[in-house]
GROMACS .gro file of N, CA and C in nm:
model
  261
    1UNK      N    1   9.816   8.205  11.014
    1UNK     CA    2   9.696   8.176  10.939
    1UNK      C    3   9.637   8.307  10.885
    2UNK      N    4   9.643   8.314  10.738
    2UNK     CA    5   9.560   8.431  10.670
    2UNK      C    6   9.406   8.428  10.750
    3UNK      N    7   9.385   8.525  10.809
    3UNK     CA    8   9.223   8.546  10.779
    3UNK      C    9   9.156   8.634  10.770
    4UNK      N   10   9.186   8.738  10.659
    4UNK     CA   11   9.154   8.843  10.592
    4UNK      C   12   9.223   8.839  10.522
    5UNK      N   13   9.162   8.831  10.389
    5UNK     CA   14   9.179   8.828  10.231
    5UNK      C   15   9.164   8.967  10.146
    6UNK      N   16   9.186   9.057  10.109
    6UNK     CA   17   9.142   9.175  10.040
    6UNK      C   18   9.255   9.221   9.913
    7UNK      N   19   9.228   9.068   9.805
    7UNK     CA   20   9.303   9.096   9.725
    7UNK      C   21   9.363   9.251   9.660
    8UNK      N   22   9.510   9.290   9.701
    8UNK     CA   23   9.544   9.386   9.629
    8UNK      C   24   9.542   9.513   9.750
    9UNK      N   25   9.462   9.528   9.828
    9UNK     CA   26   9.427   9.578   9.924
    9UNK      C   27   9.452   9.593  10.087
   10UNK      N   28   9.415   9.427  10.111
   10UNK     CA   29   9.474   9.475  10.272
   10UNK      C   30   9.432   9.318  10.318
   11UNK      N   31   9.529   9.229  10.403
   11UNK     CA   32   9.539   9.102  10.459
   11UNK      C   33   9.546   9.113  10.560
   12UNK      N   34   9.512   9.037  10.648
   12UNK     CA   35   9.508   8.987  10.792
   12UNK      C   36   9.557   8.813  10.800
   13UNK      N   37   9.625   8.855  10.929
   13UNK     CA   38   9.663   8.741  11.007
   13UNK      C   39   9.665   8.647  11.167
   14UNK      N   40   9.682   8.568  11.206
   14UNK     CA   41   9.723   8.508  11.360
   14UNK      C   42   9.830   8.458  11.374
   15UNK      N   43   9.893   8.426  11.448
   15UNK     CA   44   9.987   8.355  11.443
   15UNK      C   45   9.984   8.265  11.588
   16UNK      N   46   9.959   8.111  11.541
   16UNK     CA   47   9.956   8.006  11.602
   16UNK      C   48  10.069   8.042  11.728
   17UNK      N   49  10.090   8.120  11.835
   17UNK     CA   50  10.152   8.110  11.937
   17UNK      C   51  10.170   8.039  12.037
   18UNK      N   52  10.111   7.909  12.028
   18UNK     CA   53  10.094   7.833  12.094
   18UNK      C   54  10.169   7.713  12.052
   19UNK      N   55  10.181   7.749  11.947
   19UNK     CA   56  10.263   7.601  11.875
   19UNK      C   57  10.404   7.549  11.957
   20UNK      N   58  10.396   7.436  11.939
   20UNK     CA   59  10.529   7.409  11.990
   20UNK      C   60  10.663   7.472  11.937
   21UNK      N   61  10.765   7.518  12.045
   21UNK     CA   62  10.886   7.582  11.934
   21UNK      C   63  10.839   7.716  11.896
   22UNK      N   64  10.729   7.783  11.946
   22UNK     CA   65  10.727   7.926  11.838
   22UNK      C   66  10.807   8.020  11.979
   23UNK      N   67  10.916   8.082  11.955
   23UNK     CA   68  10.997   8.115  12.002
   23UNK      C   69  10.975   8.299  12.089
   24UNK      N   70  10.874   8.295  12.094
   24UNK     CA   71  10.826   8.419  12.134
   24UNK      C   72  10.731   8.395  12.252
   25UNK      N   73  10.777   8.502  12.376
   25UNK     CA   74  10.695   8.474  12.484
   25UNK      C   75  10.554   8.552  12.444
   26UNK      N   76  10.479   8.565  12.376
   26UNK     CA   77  10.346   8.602  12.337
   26UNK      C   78  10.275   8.512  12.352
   27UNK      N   79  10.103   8.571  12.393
   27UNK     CA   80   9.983   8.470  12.389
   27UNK      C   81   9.938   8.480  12.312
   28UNK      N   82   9.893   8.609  12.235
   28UNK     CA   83   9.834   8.589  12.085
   28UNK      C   84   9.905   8.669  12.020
   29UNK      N   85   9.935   8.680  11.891
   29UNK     CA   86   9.941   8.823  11.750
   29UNK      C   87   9.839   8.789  11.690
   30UNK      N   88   9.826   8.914  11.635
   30UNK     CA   89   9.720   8.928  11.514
   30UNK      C   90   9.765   9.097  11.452
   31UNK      N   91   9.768   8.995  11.310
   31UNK     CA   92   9.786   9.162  11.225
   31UNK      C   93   9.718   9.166  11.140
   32UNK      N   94   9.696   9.309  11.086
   32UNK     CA   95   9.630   9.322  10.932
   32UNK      C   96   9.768   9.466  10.872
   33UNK      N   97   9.784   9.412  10.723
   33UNK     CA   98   9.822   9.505  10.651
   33UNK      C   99   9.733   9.544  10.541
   34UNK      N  100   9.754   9.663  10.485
   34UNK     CA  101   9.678   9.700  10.403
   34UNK      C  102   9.757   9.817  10.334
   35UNK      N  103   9.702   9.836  10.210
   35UNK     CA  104   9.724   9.951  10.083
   35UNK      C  105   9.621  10.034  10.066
   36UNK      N  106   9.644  10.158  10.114
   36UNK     CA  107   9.547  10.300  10.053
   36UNK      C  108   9.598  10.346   9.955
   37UNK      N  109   9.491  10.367   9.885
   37UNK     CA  110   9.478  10.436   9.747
   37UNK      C  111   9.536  10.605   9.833
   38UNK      N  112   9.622  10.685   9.780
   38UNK     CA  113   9.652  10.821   9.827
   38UNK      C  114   9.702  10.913   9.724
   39UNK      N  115   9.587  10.960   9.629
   39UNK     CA  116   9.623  11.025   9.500
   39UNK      C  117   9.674  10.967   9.428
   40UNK      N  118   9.819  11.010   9.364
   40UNK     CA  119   9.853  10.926   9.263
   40UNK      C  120   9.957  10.831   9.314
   41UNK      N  121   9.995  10.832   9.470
   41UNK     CA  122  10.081  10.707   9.543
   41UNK      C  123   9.949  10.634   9.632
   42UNK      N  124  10.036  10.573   9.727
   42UNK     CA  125   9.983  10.442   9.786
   42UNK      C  126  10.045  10.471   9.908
   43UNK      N  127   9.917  10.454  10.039
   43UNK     CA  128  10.007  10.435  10.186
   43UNK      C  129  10.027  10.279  10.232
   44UNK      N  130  10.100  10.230  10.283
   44UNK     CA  131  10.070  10.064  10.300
   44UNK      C  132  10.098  10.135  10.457
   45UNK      N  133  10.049  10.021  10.505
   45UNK     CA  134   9.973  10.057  10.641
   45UNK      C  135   9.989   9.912  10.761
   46UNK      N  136   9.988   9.940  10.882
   46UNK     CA  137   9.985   9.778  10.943
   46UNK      C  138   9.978   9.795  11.109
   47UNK      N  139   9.870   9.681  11.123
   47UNK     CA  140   9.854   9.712  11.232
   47UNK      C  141   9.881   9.578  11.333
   48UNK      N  142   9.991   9.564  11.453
   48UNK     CA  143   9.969   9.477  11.516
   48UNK      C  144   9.918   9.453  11.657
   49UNK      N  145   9.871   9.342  11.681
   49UNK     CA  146   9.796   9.353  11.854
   49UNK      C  147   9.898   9.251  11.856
   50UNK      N  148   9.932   9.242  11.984
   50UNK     CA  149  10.041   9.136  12.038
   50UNK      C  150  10.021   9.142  12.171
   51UNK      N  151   9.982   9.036  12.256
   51UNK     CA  152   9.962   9.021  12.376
   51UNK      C  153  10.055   8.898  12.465
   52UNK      N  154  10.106   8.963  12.534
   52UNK     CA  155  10.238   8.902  12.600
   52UNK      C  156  10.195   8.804  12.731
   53UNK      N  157  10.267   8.699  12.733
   53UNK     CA  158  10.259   8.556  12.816
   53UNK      C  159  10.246   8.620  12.983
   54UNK      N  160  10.194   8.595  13.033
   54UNK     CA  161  10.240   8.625  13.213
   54UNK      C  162  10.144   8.743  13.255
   55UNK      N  163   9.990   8.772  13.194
   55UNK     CA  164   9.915   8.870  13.265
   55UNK      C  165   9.939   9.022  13.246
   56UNK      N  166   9.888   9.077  13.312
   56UNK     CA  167   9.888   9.244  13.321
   56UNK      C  168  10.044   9.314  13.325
   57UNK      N  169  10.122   9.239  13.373
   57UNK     CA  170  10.237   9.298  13.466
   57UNK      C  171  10.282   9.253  13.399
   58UNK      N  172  10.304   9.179  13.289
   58UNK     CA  173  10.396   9.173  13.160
   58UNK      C  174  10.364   9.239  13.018
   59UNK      N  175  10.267   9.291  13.057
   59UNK     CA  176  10.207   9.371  12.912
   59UNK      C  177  10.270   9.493  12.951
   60UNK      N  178  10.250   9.577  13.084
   60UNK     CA  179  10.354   9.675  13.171
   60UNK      C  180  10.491   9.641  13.101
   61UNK      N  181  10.552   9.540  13.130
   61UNK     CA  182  10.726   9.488  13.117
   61UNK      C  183  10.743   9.531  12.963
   62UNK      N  184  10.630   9.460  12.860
   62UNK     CA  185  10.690   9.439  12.721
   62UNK      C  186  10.658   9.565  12.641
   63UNK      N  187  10.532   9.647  12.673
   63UNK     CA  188  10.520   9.799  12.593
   63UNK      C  189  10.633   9.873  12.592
   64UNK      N  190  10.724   9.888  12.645
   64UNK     CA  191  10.840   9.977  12.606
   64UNK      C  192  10.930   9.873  12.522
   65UNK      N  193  10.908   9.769  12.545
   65UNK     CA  194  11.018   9.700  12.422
   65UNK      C  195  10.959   9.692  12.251
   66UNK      N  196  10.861   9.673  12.264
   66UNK     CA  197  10.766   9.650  12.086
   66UNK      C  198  10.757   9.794  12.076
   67UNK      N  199  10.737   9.905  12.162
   67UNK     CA  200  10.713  10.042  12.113
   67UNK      C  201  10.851  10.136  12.102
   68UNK      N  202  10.949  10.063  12.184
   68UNK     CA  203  11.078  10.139  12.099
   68UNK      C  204  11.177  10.064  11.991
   69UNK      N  205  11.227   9.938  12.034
   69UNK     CA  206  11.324   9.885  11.955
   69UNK      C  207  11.178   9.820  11.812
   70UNK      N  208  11.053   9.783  11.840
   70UNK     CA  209  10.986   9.697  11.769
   70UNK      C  210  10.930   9.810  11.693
   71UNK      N  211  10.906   9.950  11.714
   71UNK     CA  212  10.870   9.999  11.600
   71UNK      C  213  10.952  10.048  11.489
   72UNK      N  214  11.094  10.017  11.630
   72UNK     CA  215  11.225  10.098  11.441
   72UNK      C  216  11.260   9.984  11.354
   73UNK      N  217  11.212   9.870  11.378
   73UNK     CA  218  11.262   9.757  11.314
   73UNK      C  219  11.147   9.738  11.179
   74UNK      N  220  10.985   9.768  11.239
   74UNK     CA  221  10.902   9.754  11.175
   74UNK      C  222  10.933   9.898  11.069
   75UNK      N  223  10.950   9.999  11.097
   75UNK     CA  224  10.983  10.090  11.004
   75UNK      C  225  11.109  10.084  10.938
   76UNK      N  226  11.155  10.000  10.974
   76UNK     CA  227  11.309   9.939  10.850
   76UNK      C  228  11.245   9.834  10.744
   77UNK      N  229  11.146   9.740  10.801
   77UNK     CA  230  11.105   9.672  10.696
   77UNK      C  231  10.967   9.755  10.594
   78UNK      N  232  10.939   9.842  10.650
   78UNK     CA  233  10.873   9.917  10.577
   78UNK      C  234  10.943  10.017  10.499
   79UNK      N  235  11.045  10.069  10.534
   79UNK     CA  236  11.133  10.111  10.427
   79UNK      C  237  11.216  10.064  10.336
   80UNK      N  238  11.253   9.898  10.378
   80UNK     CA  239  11.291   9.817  10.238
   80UNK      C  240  11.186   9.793  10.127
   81UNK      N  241  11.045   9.801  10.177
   81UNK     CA  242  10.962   9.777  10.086
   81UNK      C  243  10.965   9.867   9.991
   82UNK      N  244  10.945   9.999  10.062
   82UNK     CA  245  10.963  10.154   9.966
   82UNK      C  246  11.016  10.121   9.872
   83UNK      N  247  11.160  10.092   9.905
   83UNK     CA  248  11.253  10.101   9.859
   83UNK      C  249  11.294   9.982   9.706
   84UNK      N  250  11.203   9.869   9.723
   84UNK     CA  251  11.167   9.741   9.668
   84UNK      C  252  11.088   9.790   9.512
   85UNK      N  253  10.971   9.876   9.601
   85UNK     CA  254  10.878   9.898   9.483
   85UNK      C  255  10.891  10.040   9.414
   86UNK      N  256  11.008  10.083   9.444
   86UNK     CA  257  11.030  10.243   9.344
   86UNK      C  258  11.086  10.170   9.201
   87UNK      N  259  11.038  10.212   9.083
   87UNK     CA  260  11.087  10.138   8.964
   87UNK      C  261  11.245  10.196   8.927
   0.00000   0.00000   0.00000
């Protein structure tokens, strides 16, 4: 579910984790991306909270997995984008 709108600028999201079938042991996500103005380029930017199923002692378990394999993946799709919008 969008809920932050900032046409051109910067969006936010949730993601219904609760739904039946959503295939991720998480209790909530929530992200926002966004575009800075940075001279004559642009930084795009993104931030996620992700809070994992099973209490304290699984937030322990899952920080080394989203902060090593989950940030090189997120910086692969941030480098197809680069790579998308160079003319």
């Amino acid at each position: 579910t969008c809920d932050v709108w900032d046409q051109g600028h910067r969006y936010g999201f949730k993601v219904d984790a609760g739904a039946p079938g959503y295939p991720f042991p998480f209790k909530a996500v929530r992200g926002d991306w966004g575009v800075d103005a940075a001279g004559s380029t642009s930084v795009i930017w993104m931030k996620m909270e992700i809070e994992p199923k099973g209490g304290p002692w699984a937030t322990w378990v899952a920080a080394p997995l989203l902060l090593g394999p989950g940030t090189l993946i997120l910086k692969g799709i941030l480098r197809r984008w680069a790579q998308l919008m160079r003319p």
